[in-house]
mmCIF file of C-alpha atoms and ligand atoms in Angstrom:
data_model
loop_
_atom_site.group_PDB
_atom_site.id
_atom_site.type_symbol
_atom_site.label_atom_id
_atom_site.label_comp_id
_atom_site.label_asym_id
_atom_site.label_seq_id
_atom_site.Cartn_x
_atom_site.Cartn_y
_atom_site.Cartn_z
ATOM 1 C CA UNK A 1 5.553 17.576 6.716
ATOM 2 C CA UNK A 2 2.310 18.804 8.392
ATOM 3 C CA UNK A 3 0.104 19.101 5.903
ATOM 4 C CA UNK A 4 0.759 15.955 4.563
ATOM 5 C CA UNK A 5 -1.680 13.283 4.720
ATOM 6 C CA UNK A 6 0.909 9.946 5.111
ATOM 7 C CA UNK A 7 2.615 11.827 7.364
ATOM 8 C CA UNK A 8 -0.418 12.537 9.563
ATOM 9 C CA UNK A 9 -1.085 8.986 9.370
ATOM 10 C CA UNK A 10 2.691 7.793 10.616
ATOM 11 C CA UNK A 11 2.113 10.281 13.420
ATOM 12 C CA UNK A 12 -1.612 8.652 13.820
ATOM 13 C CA UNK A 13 -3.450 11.788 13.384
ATOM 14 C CA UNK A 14 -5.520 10.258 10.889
ATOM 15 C CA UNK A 15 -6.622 6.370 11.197
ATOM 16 C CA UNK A 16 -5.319 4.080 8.886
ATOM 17 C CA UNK A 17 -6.190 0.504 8.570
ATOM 18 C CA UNK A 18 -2.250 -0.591 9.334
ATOM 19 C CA UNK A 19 -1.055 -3.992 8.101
ATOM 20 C CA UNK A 20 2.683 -3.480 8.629
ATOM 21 C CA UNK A 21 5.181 -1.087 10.209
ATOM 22 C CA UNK A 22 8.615 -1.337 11.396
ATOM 23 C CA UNK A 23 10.837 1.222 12.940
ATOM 24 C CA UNK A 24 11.657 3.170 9.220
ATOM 25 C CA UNK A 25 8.211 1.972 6.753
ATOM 26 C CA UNK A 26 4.390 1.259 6.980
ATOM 27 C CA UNK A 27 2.018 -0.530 4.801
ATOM 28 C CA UNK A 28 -1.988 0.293 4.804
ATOM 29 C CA UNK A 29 -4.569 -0.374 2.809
ATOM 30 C CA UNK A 30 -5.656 2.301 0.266
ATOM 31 C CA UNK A 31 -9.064 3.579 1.572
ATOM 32 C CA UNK A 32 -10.000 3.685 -2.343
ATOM 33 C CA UNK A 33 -8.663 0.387 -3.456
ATOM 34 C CA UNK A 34 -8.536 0.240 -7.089
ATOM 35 C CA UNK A 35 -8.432 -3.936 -6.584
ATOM 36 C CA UNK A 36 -9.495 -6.045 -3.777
ATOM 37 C CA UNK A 37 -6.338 -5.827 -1.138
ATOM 38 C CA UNK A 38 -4.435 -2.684 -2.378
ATOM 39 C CA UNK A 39 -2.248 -1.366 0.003
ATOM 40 C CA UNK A 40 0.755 0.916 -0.031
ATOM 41 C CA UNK A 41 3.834 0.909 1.448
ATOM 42 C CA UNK A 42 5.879 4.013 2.399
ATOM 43 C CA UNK A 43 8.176 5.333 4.114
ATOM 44 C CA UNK A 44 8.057 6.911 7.599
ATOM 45 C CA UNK A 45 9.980 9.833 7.046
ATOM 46 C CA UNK A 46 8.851 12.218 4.538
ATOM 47 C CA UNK A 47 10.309 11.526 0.953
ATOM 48 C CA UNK A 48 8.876 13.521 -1.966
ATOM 49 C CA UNK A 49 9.855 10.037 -4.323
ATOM 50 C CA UNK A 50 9.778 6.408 -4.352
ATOM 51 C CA UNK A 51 13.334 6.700 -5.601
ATOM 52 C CA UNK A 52 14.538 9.537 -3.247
ATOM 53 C CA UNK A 53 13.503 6.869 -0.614
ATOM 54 C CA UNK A 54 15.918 5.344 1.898
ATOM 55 C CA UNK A 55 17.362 2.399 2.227
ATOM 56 C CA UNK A 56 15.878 2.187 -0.806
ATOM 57 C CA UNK A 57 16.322 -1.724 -1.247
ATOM 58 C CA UNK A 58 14.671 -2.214 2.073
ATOM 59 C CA UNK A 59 11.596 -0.505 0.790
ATOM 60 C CA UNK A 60 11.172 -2.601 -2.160
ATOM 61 C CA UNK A 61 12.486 -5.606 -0.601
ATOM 62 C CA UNK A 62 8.717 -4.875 1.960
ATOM 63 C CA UNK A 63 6.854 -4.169 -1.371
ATOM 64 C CA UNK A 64 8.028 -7.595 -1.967
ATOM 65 C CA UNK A 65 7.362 -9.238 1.137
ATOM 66 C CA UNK A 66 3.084 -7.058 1.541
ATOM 67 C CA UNK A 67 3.101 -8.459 -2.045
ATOM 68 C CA UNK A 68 4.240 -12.314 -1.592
ATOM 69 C CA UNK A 69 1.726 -12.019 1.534
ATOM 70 C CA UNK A 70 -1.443 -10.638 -0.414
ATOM 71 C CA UNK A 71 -0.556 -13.912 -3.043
ATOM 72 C CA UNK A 72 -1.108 -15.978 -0.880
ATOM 73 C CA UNK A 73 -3.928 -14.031 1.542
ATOM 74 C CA UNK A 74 -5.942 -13.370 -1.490
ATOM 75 C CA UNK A 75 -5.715 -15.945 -3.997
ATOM 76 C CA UNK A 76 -4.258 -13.547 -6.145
ATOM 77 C CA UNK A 77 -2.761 -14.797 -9.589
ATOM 78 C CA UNK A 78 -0.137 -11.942 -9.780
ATOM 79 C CA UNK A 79 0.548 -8.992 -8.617
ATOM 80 C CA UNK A 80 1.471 -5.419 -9.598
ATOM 81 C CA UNK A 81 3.499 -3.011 -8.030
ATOM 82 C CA UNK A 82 2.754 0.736 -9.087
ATOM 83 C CA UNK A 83 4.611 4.167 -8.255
ATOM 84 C CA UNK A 84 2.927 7.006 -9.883
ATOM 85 C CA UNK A 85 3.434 9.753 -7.264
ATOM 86 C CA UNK A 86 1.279 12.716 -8.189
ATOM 87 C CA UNK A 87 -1.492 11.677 -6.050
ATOM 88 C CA UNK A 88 -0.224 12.711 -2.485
ATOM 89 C CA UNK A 89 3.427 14.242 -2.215
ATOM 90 C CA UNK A 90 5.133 11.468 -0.207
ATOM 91 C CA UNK A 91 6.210 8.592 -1.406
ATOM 92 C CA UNK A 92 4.397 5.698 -2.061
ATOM 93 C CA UNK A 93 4.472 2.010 -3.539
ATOM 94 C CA UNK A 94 1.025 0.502 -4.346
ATOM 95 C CA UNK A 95 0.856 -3.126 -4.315
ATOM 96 C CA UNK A 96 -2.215 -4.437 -6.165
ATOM 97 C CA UNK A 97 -3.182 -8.183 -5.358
ATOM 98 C CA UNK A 98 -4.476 -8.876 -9.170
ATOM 99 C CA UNK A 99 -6.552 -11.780 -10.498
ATOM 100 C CA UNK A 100 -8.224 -11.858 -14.095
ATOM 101 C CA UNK A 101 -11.994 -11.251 -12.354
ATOM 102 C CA UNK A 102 -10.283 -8.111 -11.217
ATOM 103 C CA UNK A 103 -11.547 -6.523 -14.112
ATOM 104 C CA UNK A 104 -8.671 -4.353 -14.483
ATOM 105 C CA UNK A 105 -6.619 -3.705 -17.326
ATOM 106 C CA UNK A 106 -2.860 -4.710 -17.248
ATOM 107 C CA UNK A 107 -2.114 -1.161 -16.087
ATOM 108 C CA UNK A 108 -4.840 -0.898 -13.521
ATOM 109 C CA UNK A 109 -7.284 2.181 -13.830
ATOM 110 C CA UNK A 110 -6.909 4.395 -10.583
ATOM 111 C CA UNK A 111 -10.190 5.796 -12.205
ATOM 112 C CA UNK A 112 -12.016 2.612 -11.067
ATOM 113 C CA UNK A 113 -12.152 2.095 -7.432
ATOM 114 C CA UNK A 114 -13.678 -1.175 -5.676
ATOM 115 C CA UNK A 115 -16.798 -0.587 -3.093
ATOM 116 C CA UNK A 116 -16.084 -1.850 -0.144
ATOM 117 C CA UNK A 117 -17.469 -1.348 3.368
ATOM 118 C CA UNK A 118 -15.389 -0.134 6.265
ATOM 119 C CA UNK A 119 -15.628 -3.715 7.867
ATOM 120 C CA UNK A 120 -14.675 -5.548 5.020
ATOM 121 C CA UNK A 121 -11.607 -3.290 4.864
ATOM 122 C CA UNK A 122 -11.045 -4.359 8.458
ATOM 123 C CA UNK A 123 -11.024 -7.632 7.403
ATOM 124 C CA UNK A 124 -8.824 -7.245 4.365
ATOM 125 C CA UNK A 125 -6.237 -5.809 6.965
ATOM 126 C CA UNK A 126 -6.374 -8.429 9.347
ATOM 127 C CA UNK A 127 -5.906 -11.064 7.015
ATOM 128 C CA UNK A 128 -2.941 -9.384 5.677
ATOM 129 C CA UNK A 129 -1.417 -8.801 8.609
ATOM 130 C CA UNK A 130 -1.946 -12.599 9.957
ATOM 131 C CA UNK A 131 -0.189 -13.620 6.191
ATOM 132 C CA UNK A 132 2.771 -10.698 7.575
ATOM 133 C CA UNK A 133 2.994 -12.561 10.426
ATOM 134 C CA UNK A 134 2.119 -9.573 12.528
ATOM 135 C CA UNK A 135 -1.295 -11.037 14.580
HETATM 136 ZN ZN1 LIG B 201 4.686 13.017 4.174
#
């Protein structure tokens, strides 16, 4: 879809700070991360919903995987997995590295988003990516 913003940044015409792709998904981090380490995982081709998604086990079976790695990149305690979907119209998994200073409720406020600068976003990625075994 042209005008669509993850599809501009699968086709790189907008930067994304890229901690995973393979030949069908891609994870990145949110560039308004709601906790520290949020990233989303979609799909390369252009599906409206998470659940319209295809193969849709492989997708969750990444979310997973970006999720088990941010555990153990961030210290997290837990960590939640989100699909909401109105946002932008392609779909999208967030995975949310949580920890009780987090200061997040159990269903994490998109309202509230975490101030970070660009180069400790670049660093965020890059230690995700090592923990993905991608550096
Ligand atoms: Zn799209």
């Amino acid at each position: 879809m042209k005008q669509c913003p993850f599809c501009q940044i699968v086709n790189k015409q907008i930067p994304a700070l890229t901690v995973y792709e393979d030949r069908d998904f891609m994870a990145f981090l949110d560039i308004y991360p709601k906790v520290y380490g949020h990233t989303l995982v979609i799909p390369k081709k252009h599906y409206r919903w998470v659940y319209d998604v295809k193969p849709y086990t492989k997708y969750w079976q990444l979310a997973r995987q970006i999720g088990l790695a941010a555990l153990r990149a961030f210290n997290a305690r837990w960590i939640s997995f989100m699909t909401v979907g109105e946002e932008v119209p392609h779909a999208h998994i967030h995975v949310l590295p949580r920890t009780e200073a987090d200061h997040q409720p159990a269903v994490v406020n998109f309202s509230k988003i975490v101030k970070l600068s660009r180069n400790q976003l670049k660093a965020i990625a890059i230690r995700l990516k090592q923990e993905m075994g991608g550096v």
